[in-house]
Coordinates of C-alpha atoms (C1' of nucleotides) in Angstrom, one line a residue:
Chain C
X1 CA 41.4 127.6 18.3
X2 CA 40.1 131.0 16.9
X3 CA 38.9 133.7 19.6
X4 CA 35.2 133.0 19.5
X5 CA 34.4 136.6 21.1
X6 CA 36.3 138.0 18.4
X7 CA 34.4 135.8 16.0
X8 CA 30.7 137.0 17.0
X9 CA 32.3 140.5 17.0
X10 CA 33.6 140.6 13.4
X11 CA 32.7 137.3 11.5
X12 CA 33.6 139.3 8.0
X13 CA 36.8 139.3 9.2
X14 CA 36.8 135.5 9.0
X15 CA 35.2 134.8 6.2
X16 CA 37.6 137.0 4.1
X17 CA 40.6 134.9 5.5
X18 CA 39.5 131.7 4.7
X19 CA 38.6 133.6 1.0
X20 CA 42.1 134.6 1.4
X21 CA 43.2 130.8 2.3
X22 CA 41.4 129.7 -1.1
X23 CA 38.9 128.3 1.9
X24 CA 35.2 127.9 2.1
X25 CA 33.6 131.2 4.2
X26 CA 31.2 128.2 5.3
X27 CA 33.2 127.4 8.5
X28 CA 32.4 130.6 9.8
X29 CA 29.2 130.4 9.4
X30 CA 29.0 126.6 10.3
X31 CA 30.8 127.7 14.3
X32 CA 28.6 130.6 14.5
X33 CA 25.8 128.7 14.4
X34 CA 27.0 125.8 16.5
X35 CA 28.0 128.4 19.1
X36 CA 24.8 129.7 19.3
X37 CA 23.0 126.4 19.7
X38 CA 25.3 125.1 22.4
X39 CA 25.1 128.9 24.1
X40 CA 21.6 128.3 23.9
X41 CA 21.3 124.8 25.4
X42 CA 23.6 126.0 28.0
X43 CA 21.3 128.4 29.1
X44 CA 18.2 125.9 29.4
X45 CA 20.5 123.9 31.0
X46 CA 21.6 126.3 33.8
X47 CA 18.1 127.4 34.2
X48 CA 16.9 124.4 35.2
X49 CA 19.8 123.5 37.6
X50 CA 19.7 126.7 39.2
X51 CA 16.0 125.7 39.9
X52 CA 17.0 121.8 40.7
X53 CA 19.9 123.3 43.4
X54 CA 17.1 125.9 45.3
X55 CA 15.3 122.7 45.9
X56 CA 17.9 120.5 47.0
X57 CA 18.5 123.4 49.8
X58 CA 14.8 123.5 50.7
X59 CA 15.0 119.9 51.0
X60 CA 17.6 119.4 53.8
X61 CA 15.5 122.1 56.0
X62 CA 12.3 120.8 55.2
X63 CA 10.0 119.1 58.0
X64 CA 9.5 115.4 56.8
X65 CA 6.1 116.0 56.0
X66 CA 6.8 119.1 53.3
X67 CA 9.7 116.4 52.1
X68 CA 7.4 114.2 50.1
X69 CA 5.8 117.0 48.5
X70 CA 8.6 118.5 47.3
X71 CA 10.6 115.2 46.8
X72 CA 7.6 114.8 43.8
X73 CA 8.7 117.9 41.9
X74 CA 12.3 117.4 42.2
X75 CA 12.1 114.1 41.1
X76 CA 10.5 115.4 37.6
X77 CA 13.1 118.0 37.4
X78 CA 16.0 115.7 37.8
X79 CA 15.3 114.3 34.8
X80 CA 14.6 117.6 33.1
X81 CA 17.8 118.3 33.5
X82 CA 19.6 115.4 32.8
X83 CA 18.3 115.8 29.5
X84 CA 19.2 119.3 29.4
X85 CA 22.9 118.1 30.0
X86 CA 22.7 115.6 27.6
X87 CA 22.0 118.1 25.1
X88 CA 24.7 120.4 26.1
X89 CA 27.2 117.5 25.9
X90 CA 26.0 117.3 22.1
X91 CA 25.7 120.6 21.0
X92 CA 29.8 121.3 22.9
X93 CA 31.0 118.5 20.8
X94 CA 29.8 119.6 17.9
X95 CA 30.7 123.0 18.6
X96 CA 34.4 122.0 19.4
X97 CA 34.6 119.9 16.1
X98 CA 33.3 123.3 14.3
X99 CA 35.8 125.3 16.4
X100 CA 39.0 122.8 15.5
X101 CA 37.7 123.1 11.5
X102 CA 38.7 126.9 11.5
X103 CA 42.2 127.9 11.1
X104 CA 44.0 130.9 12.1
X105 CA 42.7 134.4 11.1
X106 CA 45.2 135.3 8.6
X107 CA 47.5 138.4 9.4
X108 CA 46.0 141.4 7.2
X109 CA 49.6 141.8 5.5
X110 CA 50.0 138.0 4.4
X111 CA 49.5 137.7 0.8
X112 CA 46.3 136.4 -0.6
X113 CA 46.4 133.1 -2.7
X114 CA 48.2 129.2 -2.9
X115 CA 51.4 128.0 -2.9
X116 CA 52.8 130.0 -5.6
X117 CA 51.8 133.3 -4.9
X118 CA 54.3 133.8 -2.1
X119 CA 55.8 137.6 -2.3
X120 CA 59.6 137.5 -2.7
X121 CA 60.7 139.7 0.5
X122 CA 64.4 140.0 -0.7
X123 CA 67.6 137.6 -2.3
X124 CA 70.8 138.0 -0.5
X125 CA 74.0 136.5 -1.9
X126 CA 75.0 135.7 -5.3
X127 CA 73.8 132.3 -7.1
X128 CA 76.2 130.5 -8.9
X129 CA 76.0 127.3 -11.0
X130 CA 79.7 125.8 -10.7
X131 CA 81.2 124.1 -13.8
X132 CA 80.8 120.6 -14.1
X133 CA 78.3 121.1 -10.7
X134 CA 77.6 117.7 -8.5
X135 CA 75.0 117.6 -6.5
X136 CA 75.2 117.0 -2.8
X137 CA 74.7 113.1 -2.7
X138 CA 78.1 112.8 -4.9
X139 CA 79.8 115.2 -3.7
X140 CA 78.9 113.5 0.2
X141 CA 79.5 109.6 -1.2
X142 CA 82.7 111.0 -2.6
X143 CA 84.0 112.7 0.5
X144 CA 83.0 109.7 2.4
X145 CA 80.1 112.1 4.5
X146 CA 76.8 110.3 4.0
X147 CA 76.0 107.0 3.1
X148 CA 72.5 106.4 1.9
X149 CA 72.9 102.6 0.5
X150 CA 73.6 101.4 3.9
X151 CA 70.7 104.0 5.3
X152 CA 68.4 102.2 3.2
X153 CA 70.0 98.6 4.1
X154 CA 69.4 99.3 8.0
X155 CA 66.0 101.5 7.8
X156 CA 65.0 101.6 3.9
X157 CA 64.5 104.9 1.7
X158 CA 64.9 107.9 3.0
X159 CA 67.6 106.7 5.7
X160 CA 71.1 108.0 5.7
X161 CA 74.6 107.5 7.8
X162 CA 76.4 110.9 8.6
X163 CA 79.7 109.4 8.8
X164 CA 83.0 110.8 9.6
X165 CA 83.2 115.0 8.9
X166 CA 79.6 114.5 7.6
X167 CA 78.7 114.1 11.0
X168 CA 81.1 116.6 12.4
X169 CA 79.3 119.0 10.5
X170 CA 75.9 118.5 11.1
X171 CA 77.0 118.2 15.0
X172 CA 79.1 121.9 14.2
X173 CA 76.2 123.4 12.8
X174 CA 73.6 122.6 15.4
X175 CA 76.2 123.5 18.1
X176 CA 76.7 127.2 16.3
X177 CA 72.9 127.5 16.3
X178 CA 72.4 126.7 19.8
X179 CA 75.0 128.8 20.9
X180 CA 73.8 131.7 18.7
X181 CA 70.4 130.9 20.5
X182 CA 71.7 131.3 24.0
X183 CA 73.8 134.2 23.4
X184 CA 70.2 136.2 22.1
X185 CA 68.6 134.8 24.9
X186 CA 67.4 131.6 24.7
X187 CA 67.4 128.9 26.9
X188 CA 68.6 125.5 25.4
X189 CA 66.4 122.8 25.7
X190 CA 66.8 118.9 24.9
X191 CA 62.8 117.7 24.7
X192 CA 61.5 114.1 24.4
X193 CA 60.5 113.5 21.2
X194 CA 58.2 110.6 22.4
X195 CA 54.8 112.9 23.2
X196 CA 51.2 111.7 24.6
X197 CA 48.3 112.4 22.1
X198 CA 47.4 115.7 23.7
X199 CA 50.5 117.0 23.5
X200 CA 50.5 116.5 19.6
X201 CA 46.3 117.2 19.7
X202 CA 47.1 120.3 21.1
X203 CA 50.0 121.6 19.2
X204 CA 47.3 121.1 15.8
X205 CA 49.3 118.5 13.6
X206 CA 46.6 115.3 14.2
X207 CA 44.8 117.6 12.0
X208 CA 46.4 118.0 8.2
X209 CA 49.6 116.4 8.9
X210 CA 48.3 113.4 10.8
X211 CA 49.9 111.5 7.9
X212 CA 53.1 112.2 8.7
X213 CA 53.4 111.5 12.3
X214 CA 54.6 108.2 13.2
X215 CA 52.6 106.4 16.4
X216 CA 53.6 103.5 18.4
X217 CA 50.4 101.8 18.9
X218 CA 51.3 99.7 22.0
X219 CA 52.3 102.6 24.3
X220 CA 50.1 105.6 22.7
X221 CA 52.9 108.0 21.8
X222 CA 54.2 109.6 18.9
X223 CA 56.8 110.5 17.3
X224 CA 57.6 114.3 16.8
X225 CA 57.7 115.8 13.5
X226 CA 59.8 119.1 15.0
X227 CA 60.8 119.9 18.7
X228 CA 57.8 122.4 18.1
X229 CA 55.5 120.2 19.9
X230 CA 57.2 119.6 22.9
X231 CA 58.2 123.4 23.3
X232 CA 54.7 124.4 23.0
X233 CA 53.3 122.0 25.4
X234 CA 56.1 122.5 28.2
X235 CA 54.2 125.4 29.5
X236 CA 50.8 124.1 29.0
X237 CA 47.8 124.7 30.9
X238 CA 50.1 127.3 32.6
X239 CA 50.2 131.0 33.4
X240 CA 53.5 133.1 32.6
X241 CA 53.1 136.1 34.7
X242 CA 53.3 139.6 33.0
X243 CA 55.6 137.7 29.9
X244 CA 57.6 141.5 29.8
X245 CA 59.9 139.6 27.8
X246 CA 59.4 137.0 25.7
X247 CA 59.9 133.4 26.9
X248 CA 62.6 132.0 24.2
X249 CA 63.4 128.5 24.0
X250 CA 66.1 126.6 21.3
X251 CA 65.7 122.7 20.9
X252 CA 68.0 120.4 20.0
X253 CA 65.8 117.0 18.5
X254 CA 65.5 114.4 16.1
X255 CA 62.5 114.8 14.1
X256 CA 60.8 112.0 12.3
X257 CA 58.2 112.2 9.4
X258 CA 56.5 109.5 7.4
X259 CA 56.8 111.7 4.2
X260 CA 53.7 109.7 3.4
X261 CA 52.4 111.1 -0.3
X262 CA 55.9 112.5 -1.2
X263 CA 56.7 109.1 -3.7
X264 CA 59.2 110.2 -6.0
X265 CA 59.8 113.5 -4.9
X266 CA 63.4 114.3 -3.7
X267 CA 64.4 110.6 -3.1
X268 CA 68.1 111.2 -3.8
X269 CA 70.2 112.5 -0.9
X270 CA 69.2 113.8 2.2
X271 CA 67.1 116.9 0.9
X272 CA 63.6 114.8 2.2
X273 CA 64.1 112.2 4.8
X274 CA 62.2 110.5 7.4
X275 CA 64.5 111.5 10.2
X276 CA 66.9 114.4 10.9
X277 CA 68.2 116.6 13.1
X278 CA 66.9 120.1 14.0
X279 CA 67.5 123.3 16.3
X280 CA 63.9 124.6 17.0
X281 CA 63.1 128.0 17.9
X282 CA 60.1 128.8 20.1
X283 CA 58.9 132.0 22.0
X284 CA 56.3 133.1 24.0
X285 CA 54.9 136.4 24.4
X286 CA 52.3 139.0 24.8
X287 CA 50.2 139.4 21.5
X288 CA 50.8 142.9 20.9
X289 CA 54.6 141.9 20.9
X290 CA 53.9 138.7 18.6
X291 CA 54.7 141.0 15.4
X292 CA 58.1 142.1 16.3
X293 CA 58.9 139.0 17.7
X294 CA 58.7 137.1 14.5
X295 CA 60.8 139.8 12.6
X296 CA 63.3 138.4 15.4
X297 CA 63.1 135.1 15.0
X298 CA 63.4 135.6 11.2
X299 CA 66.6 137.5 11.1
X300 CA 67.7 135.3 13.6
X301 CA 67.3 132.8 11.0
X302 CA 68.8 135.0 8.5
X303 CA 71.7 135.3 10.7
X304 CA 72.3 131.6 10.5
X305 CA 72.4 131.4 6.6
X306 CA 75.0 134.0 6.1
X307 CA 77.2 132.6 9.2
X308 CA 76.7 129.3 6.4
X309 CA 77.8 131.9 3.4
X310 CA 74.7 130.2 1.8
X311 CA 72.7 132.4 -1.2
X312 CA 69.2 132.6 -0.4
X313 CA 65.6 134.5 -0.4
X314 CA 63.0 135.2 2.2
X315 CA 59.6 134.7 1.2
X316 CA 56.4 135.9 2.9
X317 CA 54.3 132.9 2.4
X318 CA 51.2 133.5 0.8
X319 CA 47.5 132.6 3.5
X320 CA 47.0 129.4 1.5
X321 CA 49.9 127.6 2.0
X322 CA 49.7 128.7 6.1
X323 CA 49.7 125.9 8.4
X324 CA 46.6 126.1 10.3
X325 CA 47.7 127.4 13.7
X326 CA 49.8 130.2 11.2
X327 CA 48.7 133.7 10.7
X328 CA 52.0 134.5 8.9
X329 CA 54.6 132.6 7.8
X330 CA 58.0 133.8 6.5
X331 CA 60.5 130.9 4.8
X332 CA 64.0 131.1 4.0
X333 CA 65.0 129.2 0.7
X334 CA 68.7 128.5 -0.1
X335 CA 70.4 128.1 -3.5
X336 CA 70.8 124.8 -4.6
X337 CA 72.9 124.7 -7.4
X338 CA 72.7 121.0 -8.7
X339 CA 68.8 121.9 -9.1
X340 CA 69.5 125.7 -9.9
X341 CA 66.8 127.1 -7.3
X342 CA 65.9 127.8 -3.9
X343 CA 64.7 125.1 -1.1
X344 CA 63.4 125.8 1.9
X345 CA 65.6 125.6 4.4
X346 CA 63.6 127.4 7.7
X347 CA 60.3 128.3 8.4
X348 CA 59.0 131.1 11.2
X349 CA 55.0 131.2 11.9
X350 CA 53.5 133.4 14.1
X351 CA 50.8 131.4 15.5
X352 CA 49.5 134.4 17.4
X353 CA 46.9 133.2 19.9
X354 CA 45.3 130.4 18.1
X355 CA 48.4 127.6 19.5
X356 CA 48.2 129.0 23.4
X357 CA 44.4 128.7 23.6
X358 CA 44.6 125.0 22.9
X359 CA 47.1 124.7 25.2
X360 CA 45.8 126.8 27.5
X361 CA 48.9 129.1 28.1
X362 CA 48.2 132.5 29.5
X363 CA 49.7 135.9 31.0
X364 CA 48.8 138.3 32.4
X365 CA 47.7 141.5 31.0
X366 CA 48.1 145.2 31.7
X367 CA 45.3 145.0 34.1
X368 CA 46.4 142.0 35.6
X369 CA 43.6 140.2 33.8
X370 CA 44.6 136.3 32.5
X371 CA 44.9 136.5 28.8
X372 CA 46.0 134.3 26.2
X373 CA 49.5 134.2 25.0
X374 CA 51.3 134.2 21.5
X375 CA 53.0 131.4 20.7
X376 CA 56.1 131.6 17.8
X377 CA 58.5 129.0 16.2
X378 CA 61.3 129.1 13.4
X379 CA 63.7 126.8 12.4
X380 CA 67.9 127.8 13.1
X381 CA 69.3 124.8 11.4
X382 CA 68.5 120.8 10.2
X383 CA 70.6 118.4 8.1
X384 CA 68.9 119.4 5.1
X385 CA 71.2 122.9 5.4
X386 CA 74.0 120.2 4.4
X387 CA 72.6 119.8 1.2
X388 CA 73.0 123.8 0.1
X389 CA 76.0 123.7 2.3
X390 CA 77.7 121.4 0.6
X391 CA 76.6 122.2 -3.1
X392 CA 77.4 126.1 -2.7
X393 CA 80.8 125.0 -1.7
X394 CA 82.3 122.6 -3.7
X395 CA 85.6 123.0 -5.3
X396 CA 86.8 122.3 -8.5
X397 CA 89.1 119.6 -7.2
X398 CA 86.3 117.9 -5.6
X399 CA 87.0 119.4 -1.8
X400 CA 84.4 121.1 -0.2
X401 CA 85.4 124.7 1.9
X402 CA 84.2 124.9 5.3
X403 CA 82.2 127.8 6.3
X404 CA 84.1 130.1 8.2
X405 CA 82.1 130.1 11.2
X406 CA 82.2 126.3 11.5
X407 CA 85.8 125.4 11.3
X408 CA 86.5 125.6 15.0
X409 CA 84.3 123.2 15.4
X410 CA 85.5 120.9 12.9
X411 CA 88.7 121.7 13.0
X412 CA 89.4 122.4 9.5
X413 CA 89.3 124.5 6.4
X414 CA 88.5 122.0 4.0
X415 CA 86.9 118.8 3.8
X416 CA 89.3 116.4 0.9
X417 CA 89.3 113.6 -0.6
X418 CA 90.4 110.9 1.4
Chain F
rG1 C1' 54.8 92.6 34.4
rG2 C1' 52.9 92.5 39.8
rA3 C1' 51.4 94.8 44.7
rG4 C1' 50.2 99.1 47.6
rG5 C1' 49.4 104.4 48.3
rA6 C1' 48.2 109.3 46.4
rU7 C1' 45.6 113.2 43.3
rU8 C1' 41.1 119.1 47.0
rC9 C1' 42.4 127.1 45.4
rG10 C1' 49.7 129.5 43.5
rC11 C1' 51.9 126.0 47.7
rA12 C1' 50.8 122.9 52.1
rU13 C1' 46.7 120.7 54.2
rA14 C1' 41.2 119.9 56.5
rG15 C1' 37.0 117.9 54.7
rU16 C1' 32.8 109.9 55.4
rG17 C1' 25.8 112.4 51.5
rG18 C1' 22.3 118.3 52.7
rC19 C1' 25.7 122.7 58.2
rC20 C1' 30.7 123.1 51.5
rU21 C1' 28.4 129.5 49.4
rA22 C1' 35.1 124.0 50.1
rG23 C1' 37.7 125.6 56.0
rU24 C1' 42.8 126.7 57.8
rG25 C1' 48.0 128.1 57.2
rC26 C1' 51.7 130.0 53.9
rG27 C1' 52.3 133.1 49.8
rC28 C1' 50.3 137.3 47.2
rC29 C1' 47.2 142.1 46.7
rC30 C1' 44.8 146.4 49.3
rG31 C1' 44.4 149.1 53.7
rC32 C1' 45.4 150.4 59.1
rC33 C1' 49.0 151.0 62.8
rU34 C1' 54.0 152.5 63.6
rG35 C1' 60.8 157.3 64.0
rC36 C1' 62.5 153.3 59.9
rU37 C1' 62.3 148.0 59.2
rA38 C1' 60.2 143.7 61.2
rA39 C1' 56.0 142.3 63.8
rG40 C1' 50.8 143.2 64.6
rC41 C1' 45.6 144.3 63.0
rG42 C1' 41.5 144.4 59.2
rG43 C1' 39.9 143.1 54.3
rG44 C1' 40.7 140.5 49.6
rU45 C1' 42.6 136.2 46.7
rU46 C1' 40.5 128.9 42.2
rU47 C1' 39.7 128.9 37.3
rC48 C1' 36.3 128.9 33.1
rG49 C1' 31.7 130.2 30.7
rG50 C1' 27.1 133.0 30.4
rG51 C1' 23.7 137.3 31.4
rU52 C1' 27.0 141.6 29.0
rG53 C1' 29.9 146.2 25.9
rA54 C1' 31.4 146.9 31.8
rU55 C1' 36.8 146.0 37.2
rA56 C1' 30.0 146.2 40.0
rC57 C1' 26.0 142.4 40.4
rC58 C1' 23.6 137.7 39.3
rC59 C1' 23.7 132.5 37.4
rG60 C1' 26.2 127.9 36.0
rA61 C1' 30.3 124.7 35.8
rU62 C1' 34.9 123.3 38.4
rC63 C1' 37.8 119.0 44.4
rA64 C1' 42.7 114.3 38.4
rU65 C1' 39.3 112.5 34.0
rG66 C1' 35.0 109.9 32.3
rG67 C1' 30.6 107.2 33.7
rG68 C1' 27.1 105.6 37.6
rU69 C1' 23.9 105.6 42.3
rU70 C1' 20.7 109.7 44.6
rC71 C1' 15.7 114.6 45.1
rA72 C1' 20.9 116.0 46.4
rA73 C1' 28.1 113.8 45.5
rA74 C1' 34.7 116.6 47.1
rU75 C1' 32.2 112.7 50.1
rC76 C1' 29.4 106.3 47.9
rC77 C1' 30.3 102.7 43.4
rC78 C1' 32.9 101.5 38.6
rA79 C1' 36.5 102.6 34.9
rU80 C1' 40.7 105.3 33.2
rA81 C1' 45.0 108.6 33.6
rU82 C1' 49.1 110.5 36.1
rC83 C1' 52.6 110.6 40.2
rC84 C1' 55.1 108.0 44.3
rU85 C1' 56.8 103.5 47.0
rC86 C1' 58.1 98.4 46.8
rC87 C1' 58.9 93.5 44.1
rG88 C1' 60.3 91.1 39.5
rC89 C1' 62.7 91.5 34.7
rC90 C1' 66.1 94.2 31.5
rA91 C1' 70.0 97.8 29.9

RNA sequence: GGAGGAUUCGCAUAGUGGCCUAGUGCGCCCGCCUGCUAAGCGGGUUUCGGGUGAUACCCGAUCAUGGGUUCAAAUCCCAUAUCCUCCGCCA
């Protein structure tokens, strides 16, 4: 939800970043005006009850005989304003439906354009296509790590095992990203992943990805797509004090999407699957300290990746390919050598107010005024990382060298053939 | 699955149709008093929206949510949600 103040203040602003999403201006235009209608009814509205509640109060001290008199008037002015209501009640919903139809105001910096014209921020590590390269489904059959025919057996396409030091990975990995989390000061979280309507209604992802979310009819949950949704909604409809610091939370969940449009993109492997394993980042903070804080997060992210001694690029994605509740978004894409280019591997969005207001999560300000909070995620690991982490180091005799930072939790240099 | 109870300001509670402009206590904020501290005294303190740019003032909404009855609802009626207790079933 966009800050309607700021909205009647500087609409120009908005319409040049939905131009800047490749988006219709009309949106604007379309909540300005349902703003001002509903403002408008409001007004009649109040008018009228002001009038309706004067009377009532006349009414209780009246003498019985000035009663009936006035009893006449009010009786005419009840209905007035039931109607008036009725047309508040209209006007708000339409109003709300215009307000949910406009997505974040893009961050000035963000470039302008689609899903191709993101900005290359910088490439760290050298890329490298191995001799004779196998991609990571062989190399993971082969090693006796991940077993997709009996994933697809059990759950059909897109289902995988982890078995044996395929699983000890992904359960090495997520620990070193939780425990880098903690020690930067954040507090580990486990969330359900089973969330009520509002909780996913207010997070934004009914909206363009209700596709991919999986519901369960009978008991009116869903199934979360990232721990992103149950770390914004934990401090819902609540007020964080003076948020001095930033709130920082790391998840640990399963995340579950229907991939529903994706046919024939990525089926081999584990690169896009309906469920997998994730370590969430999510921060709250002041706005003025939303900037910074996504720098964080990203080399946070960053930080990750090299402890991996994965190749890879930051991008600064450009405003059309934004979520909605994004004003910026900055992805990290590792080298995938059996493809010979970069996937995306994390994302960080700075949702900036838009998230909080939906949710109704506030601070307080400077002045000790209640204000809206910034909301911020990133991702700090998910079992697609095997995929690059297994390509980028395969060995010629079919081995695969374990990252240095991982082998204490696996116990093990190298993963060999059995 | 079944039966009961609960839901009121940050917390705890009072409130059975107009006296609610929601009381009280705690907490918190401001001040007074006082060698210091504690105590005591006085004042303030739901949230959201609008007038409106404004910390003042005025108006409206807000007693879990949504409907209804009524000139008038925290209060009466209906539905729903959530939490708690108990029973049953299951791991």
């Amino acid at each position: 939800m966009i800050d309607l103040r700021a909205l009647r203040e500087d609409p120009d602003a908005y319409r040049a970043s939905q131009r800047k999403r490749g988006a219709s201006p009309d949106s604007v235009d379309a909540l300005l005006s349902a703003d001002a209608d509903h403002r408008s009814a409001l007004q009649s509205f109040e008018t009228l009850r002001a009038e309706q509640k004067g009377l009532g109060k006349q009414i209780a001290k009246a003498s019985p005989d000035e009663k009936q008199g006035l009893l006449a008037r009010t009786k005419t002015l009840a209905e007035e304003v039931k109607t008036a209501e009725s047309r508040v009640t209209a006007t708000a919903a339409a109003f709300e439906a215009a307000g949910r139809a406009l997505p974040n105001l893009v961050a000035g910096e963000a470039p302008a354009g689609g899903e191709d014209d993101f900005i290359v921020l910088r490439e760290v590590g050298e890329t490298t296509v191995p001799e004779n390269v196998r991609d990571h489904l062989e190399i993971g059959t082969a090693l006796g790590l991940i077993d997709t025919e009996r994933g697809a057996k059990t759950s059909g396409a897109r289902f995988y095992y982890l078995t044996g030091d395929g699983a000890m990975l992904q359960l090495a990995m997520l620990n070193l990203a939780i425990q880098q989390a903690v020690a930067t000061g954040f507090t580990p979280m486990i969330p359900p992943v089973l969330v009520r309507p509002d909780a996913m209604e207010g997070t934004g992802f009914l909206g363009e990805h209700s596709d991919e979310i999986y519901y369960l009819e009978r008991d009116e949950l869903y199934l979360v797509g990232t721990s992103e949704v149950p770390l914004a909604s934990y401090h819902s409809g609540e007020n964080l004090g003076d948020l001095s610091e930033p709130r920082r939370y790391a998840a640990w969940s399963s995340c579950f999407r229907r991939e529903a449009g994706s046919y024939g993109k990525d089926t081999k492997g584990i690169l896009r699957v309906h469920q997998f394993d994730k370590i969430e980042m999510f921060s709250f903070c002041r706005p003025e300290d939303a900037e910074a804080e996504h720098r964080k997060l990203l080399s946070y992210e960053e930080q990750m990746l090299k402890k991996m001694e994965l190749p890879y690029r930051v991008i600064d994605v450009a405003a059309g390919d934004l979520g909605t509740s994004a004003a910026r978004k900055f992805d990290t894409e590792a080298w995938v050598p059996s493809q010979g280019r970069y996937r995306e591997l994390t994302s960080t969005s700075n949702c900036t107010t838009f998230q909080a207001r939906r949710l109704n999560i506030k601070y307080r300000d400077e002045q000790g005024r209640n204000a809206v909070a910034a909301t911020l995620n990133g991702t700090l690991a998910t079992t697609r990382w095997l995929v690059s982490i297994l390509e980028n180091h395969q060995q010629p005799d079919g081995s695969v060298a374990v990252p240095k930072a991982l082998q204490p939790f696996l116990g093990k240099e190298v993963i060999e053939p059995k």
